[in-house]
Amino acid sequence: MSSGKTYEEYLAENGTLTYTFSGVSMNPMLKQGRDLFTVKAKTAERCRKYDVVLYRRPPSHYVLHRVVKVREHDYVILGDNCIAKEYGITDDDILGVLTEFVRAGKRISAENRLYRFYARVWYAFYPLRMLIKKGKRRMKRGNDAAEKT
């Protein structure tokens, strides 16, 4: 997308966007510098639980994270490698929905049964992953404090 267009403009003109992933929030599913993802412009249809969506976080940050809860007027969103859920993401915030990603030259559809299973299992382990990450942070803080004394 070197044309200087926003994601919104590009999706409005082309209907889909294929891009490389940046960051660690969707590890282990997507890795920076390795994987590509394709999103289709969001339609009027509501997103489903476990969909991965590209959304705009004001003022101008774009985020690719997973829907973990569909509520009446909004969604709860979480990156696969994150512990903090985002609340209040609306349909107006969502630009597109992941349709596939490419890893090692292999295309994996978001409708693939194995992929959908992965999404459910990965989220089911969220409470355990959260405890492990928080424990690691506490241990690091404890080690850092011990080194300072």
Short mmCIF file of C-alpha atoms in Angstrom, two decimals:
data_model
loop_
_atom_site.label_atom_id
_atom_site.label_comp_id
_atom_site.label_asym_id
_atom_site.label_seq_id
_atom_site.Cartn_x
_atom_site.Cartn_y
_atom_site.Cartn_z
CA MET A 1 0.00 0.00 0.00
CA SER A 2 2.70 2.46 -0.89
CA SER A 3 0.20 4.57 -2.84
CA GLY A 4 -0.36 6.81 0.18
CA LYS A 5 -3.96 5.68 0.53
CA THR A 6 -5.52 4.81 3.84
CA TYR A 7 -6.69 1.28 4.48
CA GLU A 8 -10.25 2.58 4.22
CA GLU A 9 -9.64 4.07 0.77
CA TYR A 10 -7.82 0.99 -0.48
CA LEU A 11 -10.57 -1.37 0.69
CA ALA A 12 -13.27 0.88 -0.77
CA GLU A 13 -11.56 0.79 -4.17
CA ASN A 14 -10.39 -2.84 -4.25
CA GLY A 15 -12.62 -4.79 -1.86
CA THR A 16 -9.68 -6.71 -0.40
CA LEU A 17 -6.28 -5.89 1.02
CA THR A 18 -3.28 -8.21 1.31
CA TYR A 19 -0.58 -6.95 3.59
CA THR A 20 2.31 -8.07 5.76
CA PHE A 21 1.84 -8.29 9.47
CA SER A 22 3.67 -5.91 11.79
CA GLY A 23 4.02 -6.49 15.53
CA VAL A 24 3.65 -9.42 17.91
CA SER A 25 0.03 -9.13 19.02
CA MET A 26 -1.17 -11.98 16.78
CA ASN A 27 1.62 -14.45 17.55
CA PRO A 28 1.70 -17.40 17.13
CA MET A 29 -0.80 -17.28 14.25
CA LEU A 30 0.86 -14.38 12.40
CA LYS A 31 4.50 -13.44 12.66
CA GLN A 32 6.06 -10.16 11.62
CA GLY A 33 8.18 -10.36 8.49
CA ARG A 34 7.00 -13.88 7.71
CA ASP A 35 3.27 -13.92 7.05
CA LEU A 36 0.79 -12.11 4.84
CA PHE A 37 -2.88 -11.63 5.60
CA THR A 38 -5.86 -10.78 3.41
CA VAL A 39 -8.90 -8.92 4.64
CA LYS A 40 -12.14 -8.35 2.80
CA ALA A 41 -13.93 -5.05 3.25
CA LYS A 42 -16.53 -5.27 6.01
CA THR A 43 -20.11 -5.55 4.87
CA ALA A 44 -23.28 -4.79 6.83
CA GLU A 45 -23.12 -8.35 8.18
CA ARG A 46 -22.06 -8.63 11.84
CA CYS A 47 -18.73 -10.23 12.62
CA ARG A 48 -18.65 -13.65 14.27
CA LYS A 49 -16.87 -14.76 17.40
CA TYR A 50 -13.27 -15.76 16.50
CA ASP A 51 -13.19 -13.63 13.32
CA VAL A 52 -9.95 -11.66 12.97
CA VAL A 53 -10.75 -8.07 12.07
CA LEU A 54 -8.82 -5.03 10.90
CA TYR A 55 -10.09 -2.01 12.80
CA ARG A 56 -9.18 1.58 13.41
CA ARG A 57 -8.18 2.62 16.90
CA PRO A 58 -8.47 6.41 17.09
CA PRO A 59 -6.89 8.62 16.10
CA SER A 60 -5.08 6.72 13.33
CA HIS A 61 -3.85 3.33 14.52
CA TYR A 62 -4.83 0.19 12.65
CA VAL A 63 -5.06 -3.09 14.50
CA LEU A 64 -5.60 -6.71 13.48
CA HIS A 65 -7.10 -8.66 16.40
CA ARG A 66 -9.66 -11.37 17.09
CA VAL A 67 -13.32 -10.96 18.08
CA VAL A 68 -13.76 -12.84 21.36
CA LYS A 69 -17.28 -11.71 22.15
CA VAL A 70 -20.13 -10.40 20.01
CA ARG A 71 -22.39 -8.07 21.97
CA GLU A 72 -25.60 -6.38 20.87
CA HIS A 73 -23.99 -3.09 19.76
CA ASP A 74 -20.27 -3.79 19.82
CA TYR A 75 -17.50 -6.36 20.15
CA VAL A 76 -14.83 -7.42 22.60
CA ILE A 77 -11.50 -7.78 20.78
CA LEU A 78 -8.22 -9.45 21.80
CA GLY A 79 -4.90 -10.08 20.09
CA ASP A 80 -3.81 -13.73 20.24
CA ASN A 81 -0.64 -12.70 22.10
CA CYS A 82 -2.30 -10.09 24.33
CA ILE A 83 -3.90 -10.19 27.76
CA ALA A 84 -5.85 -6.90 27.66
CA LYS A 85 -9.23 -7.11 25.97
CA GLU A 86 -10.60 -4.09 24.12
CA TYR A 87 -14.22 -3.23 24.69
CA GLY A 88 -16.60 -1.08 22.69
CA ILE A 89 -15.26 -1.78 19.18
CA THR A 90 -18.23 -1.12 16.87
CA ASP A 91 -19.07 -2.15 13.33
CA ASP A 92 -18.14 1.40 12.29
CA ASP A 93 -14.60 0.87 13.64
CA ILE A 94 -14.08 -2.38 11.69
CA LEU A 95 -12.69 -1.99 8.18
CA GLY A 96 -12.36 -5.62 7.14
CA VAL A 97 -12.43 -9.26 8.13
CA LEU A 98 -9.55 -11.68 7.60
CA THR A 99 -10.32 -14.18 4.84
CA GLU A 100 -6.94 -15.93 4.69
CA PHE A 101 -3.30 -15.74 5.60
CA VAL A 102 -0.17 -17.06 3.95
CA ARG A 103 2.54 -18.87 5.87
CA ALA A 104 5.55 -20.42 4.12
CA GLY A 105 3.80 -20.02 0.77
CA LYS A 106 0.71 -21.93 1.95
CA ARG A 107 -2.68 -20.19 1.93
CA ILE A 108 -4.85 -20.88 4.95
CA SER A 109 -8.51 -19.89 4.72
CA ALA A 110 -10.25 -18.36 7.72
CA GLU A 111 -13.05 -20.84 7.00
CA ASN A 112 -10.68 -23.84 7.25
CA ARG A 113 -12.01 -26.18 9.95
CA LEU A 114 -8.57 -26.73 11.46
CA TYR A 115 -7.99 -22.99 11.65
CA ARG A 116 -11.41 -22.39 13.28
CA PHE A 117 -10.56 -25.15 15.79
CA TYR A 118 -7.23 -23.44 16.53
CA ALA A 119 -9.04 -20.14 17.21
CA ARG A 120 -11.42 -21.77 19.69
CA VAL A 121 -8.71 -23.71 21.51
CA TRP A 122 -6.31 -20.75 21.61
CA TYR A 123 -8.97 -18.54 23.18
CA ALA A 124 -10.06 -21.29 25.59
CA PHE A 125 -6.54 -21.14 27.05
CA TYR A 126 -6.71 -17.35 27.48
CA PRO A 127 -7.12 -17.48 31.30
CA LEU A 128 -4.04 -19.70 31.61
CA ARG A 129 -1.99 -17.57 29.18
CA MET A 130 -2.99 -14.46 31.13
CA LEU A 131 -1.79 -15.98 34.42
CA ILE A 132 1.52 -17.07 32.86
CA LYS A 133 2.17 -13.63 31.32
CA LYS A 134 1.32 -11.84 34.56
CA GLY A 135 3.54 -14.25 36.50
CA LYS A 136 6.44 -13.61 34.13
CA ARG A 137 6.01 -9.86 34.56
CA ARG A 138 6.04 -10.18 38.36
CA MET A 139 9.14 -12.36 38.24
CA LYS A 140 10.92 -9.89 35.96
CA ARG A 141 10.01 -6.97 38.24
CA GLY A 142 11.28 -8.96 41.22
CA ASN A 143 14.55 -9.78 39.44
CA ASP A 144 14.98 -6.16 38.32
CA ALA A 145 14.40 -4.93 41.89
CA ALA A 146 16.88 -7.48 43.28
CA GLU A 147 19.53 -6.38 40.77
CA LYS A 148 19.15 -2.74 41.83
CA THR A 149 19.85 -3.52 45.48
#
